[in-house]
Coordinates of C-alpha atoms in Angstrom, one line a residue:
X1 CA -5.3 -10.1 15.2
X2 CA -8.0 -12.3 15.0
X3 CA -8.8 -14.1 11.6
X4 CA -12.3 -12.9 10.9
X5 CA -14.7 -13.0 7.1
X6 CA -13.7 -9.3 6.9
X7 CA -10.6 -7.6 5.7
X8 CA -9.0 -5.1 7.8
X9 CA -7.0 -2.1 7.0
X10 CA -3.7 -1.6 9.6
X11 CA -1.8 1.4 10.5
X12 CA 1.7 0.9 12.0
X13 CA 3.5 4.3 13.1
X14 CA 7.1 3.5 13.8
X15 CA 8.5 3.9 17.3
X16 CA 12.1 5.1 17.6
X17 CA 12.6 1.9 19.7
X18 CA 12.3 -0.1 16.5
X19 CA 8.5 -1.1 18.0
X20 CA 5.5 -0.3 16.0
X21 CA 2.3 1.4 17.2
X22 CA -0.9 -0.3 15.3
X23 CA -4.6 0.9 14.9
X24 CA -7.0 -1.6 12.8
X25 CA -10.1 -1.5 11.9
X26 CA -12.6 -4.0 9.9
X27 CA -13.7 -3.4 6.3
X28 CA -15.4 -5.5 3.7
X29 CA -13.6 -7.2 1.2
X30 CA -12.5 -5.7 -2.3
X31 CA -12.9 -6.8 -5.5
X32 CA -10.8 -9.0 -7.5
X33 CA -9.5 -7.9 -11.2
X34 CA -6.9 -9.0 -12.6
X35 CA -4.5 -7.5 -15.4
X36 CA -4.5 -8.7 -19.2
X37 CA -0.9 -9.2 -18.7
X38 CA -1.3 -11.3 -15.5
X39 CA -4.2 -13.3 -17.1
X40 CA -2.2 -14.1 -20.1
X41 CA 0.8 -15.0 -18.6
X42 CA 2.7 -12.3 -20.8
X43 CA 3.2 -10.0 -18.2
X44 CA 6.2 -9.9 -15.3
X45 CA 5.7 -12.5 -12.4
X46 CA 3.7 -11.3 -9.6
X47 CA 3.9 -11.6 -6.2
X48 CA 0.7 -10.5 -5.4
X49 CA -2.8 -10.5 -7.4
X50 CA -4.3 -7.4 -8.2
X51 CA -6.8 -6.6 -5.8
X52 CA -9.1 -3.3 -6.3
X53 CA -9.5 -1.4 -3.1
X54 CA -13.1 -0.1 -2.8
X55 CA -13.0 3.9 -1.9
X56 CA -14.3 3.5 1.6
X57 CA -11.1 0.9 2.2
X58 CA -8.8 3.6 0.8
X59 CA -10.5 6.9 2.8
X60 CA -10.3 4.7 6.2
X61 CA -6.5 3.8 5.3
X62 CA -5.9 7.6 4.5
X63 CA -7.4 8.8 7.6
X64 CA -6.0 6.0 9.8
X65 CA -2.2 7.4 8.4
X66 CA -3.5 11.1 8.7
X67 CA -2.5 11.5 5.3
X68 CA -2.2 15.2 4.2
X69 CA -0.3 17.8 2.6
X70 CA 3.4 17.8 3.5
X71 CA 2.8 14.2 3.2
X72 CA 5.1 11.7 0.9
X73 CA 3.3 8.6 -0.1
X74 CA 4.7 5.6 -1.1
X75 CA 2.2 2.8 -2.7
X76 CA 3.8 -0.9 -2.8
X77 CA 2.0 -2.6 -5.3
X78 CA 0.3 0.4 -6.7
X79 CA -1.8 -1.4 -9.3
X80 CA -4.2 1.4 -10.9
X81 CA -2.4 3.8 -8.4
X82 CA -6.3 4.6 -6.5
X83 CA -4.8 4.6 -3.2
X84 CA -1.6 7.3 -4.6
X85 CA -4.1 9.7 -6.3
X86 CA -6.5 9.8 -3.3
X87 CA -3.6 10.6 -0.9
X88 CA -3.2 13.3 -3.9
X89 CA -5.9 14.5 -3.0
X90 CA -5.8 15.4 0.1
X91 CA -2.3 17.2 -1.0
X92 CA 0.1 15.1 -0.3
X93 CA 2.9 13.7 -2.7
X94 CA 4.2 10.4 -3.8
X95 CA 5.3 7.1 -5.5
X96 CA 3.4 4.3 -6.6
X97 CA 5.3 1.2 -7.7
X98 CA 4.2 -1.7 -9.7
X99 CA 5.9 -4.7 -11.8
X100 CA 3.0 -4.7 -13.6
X101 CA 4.0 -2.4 -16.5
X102 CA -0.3 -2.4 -18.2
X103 CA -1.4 -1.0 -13.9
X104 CA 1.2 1.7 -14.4
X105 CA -0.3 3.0 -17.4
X106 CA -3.4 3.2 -15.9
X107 CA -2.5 4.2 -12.9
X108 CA -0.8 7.3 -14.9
X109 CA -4.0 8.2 -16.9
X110 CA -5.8 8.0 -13.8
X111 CA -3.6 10.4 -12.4
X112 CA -4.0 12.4 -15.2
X113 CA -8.0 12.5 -15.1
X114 CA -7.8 13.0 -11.7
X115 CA -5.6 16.3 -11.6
X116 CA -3.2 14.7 -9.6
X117 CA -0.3 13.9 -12.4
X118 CA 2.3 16.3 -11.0
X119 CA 1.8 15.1 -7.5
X120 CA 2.1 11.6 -8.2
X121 CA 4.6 9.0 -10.3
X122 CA 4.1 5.7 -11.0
X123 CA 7.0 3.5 -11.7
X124 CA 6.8 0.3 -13.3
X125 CA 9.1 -2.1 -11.1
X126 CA 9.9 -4.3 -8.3
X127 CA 8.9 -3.4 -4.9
X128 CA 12.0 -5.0 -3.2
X129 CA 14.0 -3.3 -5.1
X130 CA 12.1 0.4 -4.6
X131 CA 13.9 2.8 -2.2
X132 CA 12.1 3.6 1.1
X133 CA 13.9 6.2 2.5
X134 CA 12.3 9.8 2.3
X135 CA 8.8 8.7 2.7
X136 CA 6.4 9.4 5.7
X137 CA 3.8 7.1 4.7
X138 CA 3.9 3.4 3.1
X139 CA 0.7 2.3 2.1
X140 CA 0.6 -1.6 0.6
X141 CA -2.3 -4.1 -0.3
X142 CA 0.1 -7.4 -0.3
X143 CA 0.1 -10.8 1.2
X144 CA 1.4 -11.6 4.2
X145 CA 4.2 -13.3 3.2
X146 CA 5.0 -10.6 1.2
X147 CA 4.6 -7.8 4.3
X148 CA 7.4 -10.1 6.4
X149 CA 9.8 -10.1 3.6
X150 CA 9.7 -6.2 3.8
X151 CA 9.5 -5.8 7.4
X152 CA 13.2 -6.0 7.6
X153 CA 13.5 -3.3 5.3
X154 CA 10.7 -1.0 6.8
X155 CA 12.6 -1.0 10.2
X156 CA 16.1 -0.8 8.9
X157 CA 14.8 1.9 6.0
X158 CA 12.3 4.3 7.2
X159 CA 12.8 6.4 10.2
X160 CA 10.9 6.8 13.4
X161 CA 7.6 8.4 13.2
X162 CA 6.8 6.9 9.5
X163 CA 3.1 5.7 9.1
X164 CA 2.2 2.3 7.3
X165 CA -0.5 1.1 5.8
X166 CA -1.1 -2.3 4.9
X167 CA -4.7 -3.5 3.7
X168 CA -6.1 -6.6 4.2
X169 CA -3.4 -8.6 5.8
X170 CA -1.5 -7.7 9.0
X171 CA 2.2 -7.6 9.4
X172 CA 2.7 -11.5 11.6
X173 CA 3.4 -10.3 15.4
X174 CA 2.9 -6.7 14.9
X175 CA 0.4 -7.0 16.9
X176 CA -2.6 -4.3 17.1
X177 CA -2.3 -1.7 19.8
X178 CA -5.9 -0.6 19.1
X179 CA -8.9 -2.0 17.3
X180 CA -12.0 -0.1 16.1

């Protein structure tokens, strides 16, 4: 994938052949916020920033992963959990996981407001050490170098046919198999 001004949202479905199948498509940036726990330096250590995805972002990634009910979601790197509660939503179940303990009590709340608390948990911990297995959709806003130290685990972890989502930053030679 070329690198271009714009973020892009990428959906891997995996192939029985251990291969990935990838669609991509171009959005604007989101919008940075950070944590009082981050900005302090009296919260956990984070891999990634916390990065707000604007709702279009999150409906094209939803739509890209045909997210609907049946569905189990997992979020890596939930923060507020908007991505978990809009796949809610549409009826579909799931897990969001953050280290950042203050993003899963809002995340929660959210859920709350939103109607979507009993379809949705949010688990205050470290995405490495999260559980994979039983999902049929990843969704993850991370940095690349973040994305190759889990695609090990996707392969190995999740079984043929699961749908991942990863915004912003592409998965190293995962190449796309379609643009738009």
């Amino acid at each position: 994938m070329s690198r271009r001004s714009t973020v892009a949202a990428l959906c891997l479905t995996l192939l029985a052949s251990g291969s990935v199948a990838l669609g991509a498509r171009c959005l604007s940036p989101a919008v940075a916020r950070c944590s009082w726990a981050a900005l302090t330096g009296n919260g956990p250590a984070l891999d990634v920033p916390y990065l707000g995805t604007r709702p279009a972002v999150i409906a094209r990634m939803l739509d890209m992963a045909a997210v609907g009910p049946g569905d189990r979601v997992l979020d890596l790197g939930t923060g507020d959990g908007r991505i978990l509660i809009a796949a809610a939503r549409r009826g579909a179940s799931g897990t969001g996981v953050d280290i950042d303990p203050v993003l899963i009590g809002e995340a929660r709340a959210a859920a709350l407001t939103a109607g979507v608390a009993e379809r949705t948990r949010f688990v205050a911990q470290d995405l490495f050490a999260t559980p994979l297995t039983g999902n049929t959709v990843v969704t993850m806003f991370l940095l690349p170098r973040v994305n190759l130290r889990l695609r090990p685990r996707l392969l190995r972890e999740l079984p043929p046919g699961t749908r991942i989502v990863s915004h912003a930053f592409d998965m190293a030679d995962w190449a796309p198999d379609v643009t738009d």
